[in-house]
CSV table of C-alpha atoms in Angstrom, one decimal:
chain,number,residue,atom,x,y,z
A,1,UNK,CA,51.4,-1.0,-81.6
A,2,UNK,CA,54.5,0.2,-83.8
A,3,UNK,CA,56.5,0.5,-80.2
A,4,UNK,CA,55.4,-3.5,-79.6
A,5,UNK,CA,55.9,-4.5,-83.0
A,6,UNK,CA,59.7,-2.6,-82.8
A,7,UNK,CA,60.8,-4.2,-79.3
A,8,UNK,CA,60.1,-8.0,-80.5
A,9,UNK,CA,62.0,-6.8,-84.0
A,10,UNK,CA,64.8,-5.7,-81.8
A,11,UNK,CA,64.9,-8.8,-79.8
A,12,UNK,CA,64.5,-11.1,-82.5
A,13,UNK,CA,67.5,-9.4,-84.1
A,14,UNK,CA,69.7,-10.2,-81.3
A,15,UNK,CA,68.5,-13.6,-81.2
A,16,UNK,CA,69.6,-14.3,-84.5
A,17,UNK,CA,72.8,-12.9,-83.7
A,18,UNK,CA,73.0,-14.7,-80.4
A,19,UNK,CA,71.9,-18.2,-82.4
A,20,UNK,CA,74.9,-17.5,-84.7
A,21,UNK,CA,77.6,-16.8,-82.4
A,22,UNK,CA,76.8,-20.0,-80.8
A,23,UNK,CA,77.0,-22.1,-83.8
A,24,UNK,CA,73.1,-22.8,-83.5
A,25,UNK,CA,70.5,-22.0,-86.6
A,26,UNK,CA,70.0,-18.6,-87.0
A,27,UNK,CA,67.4,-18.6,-90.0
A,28,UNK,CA,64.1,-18.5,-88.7
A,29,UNK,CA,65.2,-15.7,-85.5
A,30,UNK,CA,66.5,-13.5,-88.6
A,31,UNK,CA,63.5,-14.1,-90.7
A,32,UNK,CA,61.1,-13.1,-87.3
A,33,UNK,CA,63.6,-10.1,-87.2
A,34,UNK,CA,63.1,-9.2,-91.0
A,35,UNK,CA,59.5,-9.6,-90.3
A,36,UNK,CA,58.8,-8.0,-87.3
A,37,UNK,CA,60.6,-5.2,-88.8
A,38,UNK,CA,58.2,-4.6,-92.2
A,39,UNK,CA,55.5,-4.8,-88.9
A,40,UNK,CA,56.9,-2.3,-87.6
A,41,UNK,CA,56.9,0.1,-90.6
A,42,UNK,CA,53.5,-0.8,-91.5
A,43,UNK,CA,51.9,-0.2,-88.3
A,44,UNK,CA,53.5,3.4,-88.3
A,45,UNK,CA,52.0,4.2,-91.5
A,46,UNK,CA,48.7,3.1,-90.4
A,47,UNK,CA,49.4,5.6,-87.2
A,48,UNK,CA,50.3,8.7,-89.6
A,49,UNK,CA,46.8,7.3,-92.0
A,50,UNK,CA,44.8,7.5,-88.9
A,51,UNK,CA,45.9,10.8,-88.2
A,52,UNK,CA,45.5,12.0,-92.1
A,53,UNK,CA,41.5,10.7,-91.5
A,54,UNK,CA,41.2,13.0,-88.0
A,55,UNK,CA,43.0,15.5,-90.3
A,56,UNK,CA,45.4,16.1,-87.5
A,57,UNK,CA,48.0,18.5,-89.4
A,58,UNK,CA,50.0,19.4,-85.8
A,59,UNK,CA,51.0,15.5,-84.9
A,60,UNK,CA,51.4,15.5,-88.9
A,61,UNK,CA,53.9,18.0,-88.9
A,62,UNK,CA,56.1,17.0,-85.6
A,63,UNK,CA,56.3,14.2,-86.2
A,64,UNK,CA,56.5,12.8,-89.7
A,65,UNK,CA,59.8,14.3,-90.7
A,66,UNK,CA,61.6,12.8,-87.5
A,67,UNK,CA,60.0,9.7,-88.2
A,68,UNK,CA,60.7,9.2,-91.8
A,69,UNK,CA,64.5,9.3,-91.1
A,70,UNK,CA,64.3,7.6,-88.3
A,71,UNK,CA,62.7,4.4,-90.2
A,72,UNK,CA,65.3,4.7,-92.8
A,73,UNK,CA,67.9,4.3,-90.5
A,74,UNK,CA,66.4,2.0,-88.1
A,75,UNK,CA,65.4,-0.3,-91.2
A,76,UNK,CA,68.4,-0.3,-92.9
A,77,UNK,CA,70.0,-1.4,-89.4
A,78,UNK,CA,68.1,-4.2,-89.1
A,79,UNK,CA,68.7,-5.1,-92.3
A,80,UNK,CA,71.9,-5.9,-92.4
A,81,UNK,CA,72.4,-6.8,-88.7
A,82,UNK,CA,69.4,-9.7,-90.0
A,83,UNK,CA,72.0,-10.8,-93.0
A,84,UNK,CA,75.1,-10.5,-91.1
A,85,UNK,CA,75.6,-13.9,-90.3
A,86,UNK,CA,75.0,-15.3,-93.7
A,87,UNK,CA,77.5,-12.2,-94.7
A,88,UNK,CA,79.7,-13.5,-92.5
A,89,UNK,CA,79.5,-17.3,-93.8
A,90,UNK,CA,79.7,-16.5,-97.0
A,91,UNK,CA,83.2,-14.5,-95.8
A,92,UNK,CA,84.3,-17.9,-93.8
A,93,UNK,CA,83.9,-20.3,-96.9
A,94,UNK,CA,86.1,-18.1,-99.0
């Protein structure tokens, strides 16, 4: 579900981006993008949850620590590629 949840993030992202480099409104594609991405996040910690309850210590330990950077990173991507059009208007009314 994570894998879903991260694809539409990922495409809403460029939308947005897409919306603003064509002069249309960008908002709601970078909210879906914002969204999609605390999805994303949340469904992964209900994956790692799951496997806590089966007390699954193996896919615990291979996985977790690659994951927990990796949803830094990937989150703090999205982030600001959600904000960079209002970043960059707030730069072109200066």
């Amino acid at each position: 579900m994570w894998f879903i949840l991260g694809l539409i993030a990922i495409a809403a992202t460029f939308l947005n981006l897409y919306r603003y480099a064509i002069g249309r409104d960008y908002k709601l594609a970078m909210a879906m993008g914002l969204s999609f991405t605390a999805l994303t996040v949340v469904a992964d910690y209900t994956m790692v949850s799951d496997w806590v309850k089966a007390e699954d210590w193996s896919a615990l330990l291979d996985v977790v620590p690659i994951m927990s950077t990796a949803l830094w990173v990937l989150t703090l991507l999205s982030i600001l590629m959600n904000i960079t059009p209002i970043l960059l208007e707030m730069k072109n009314k200066k």
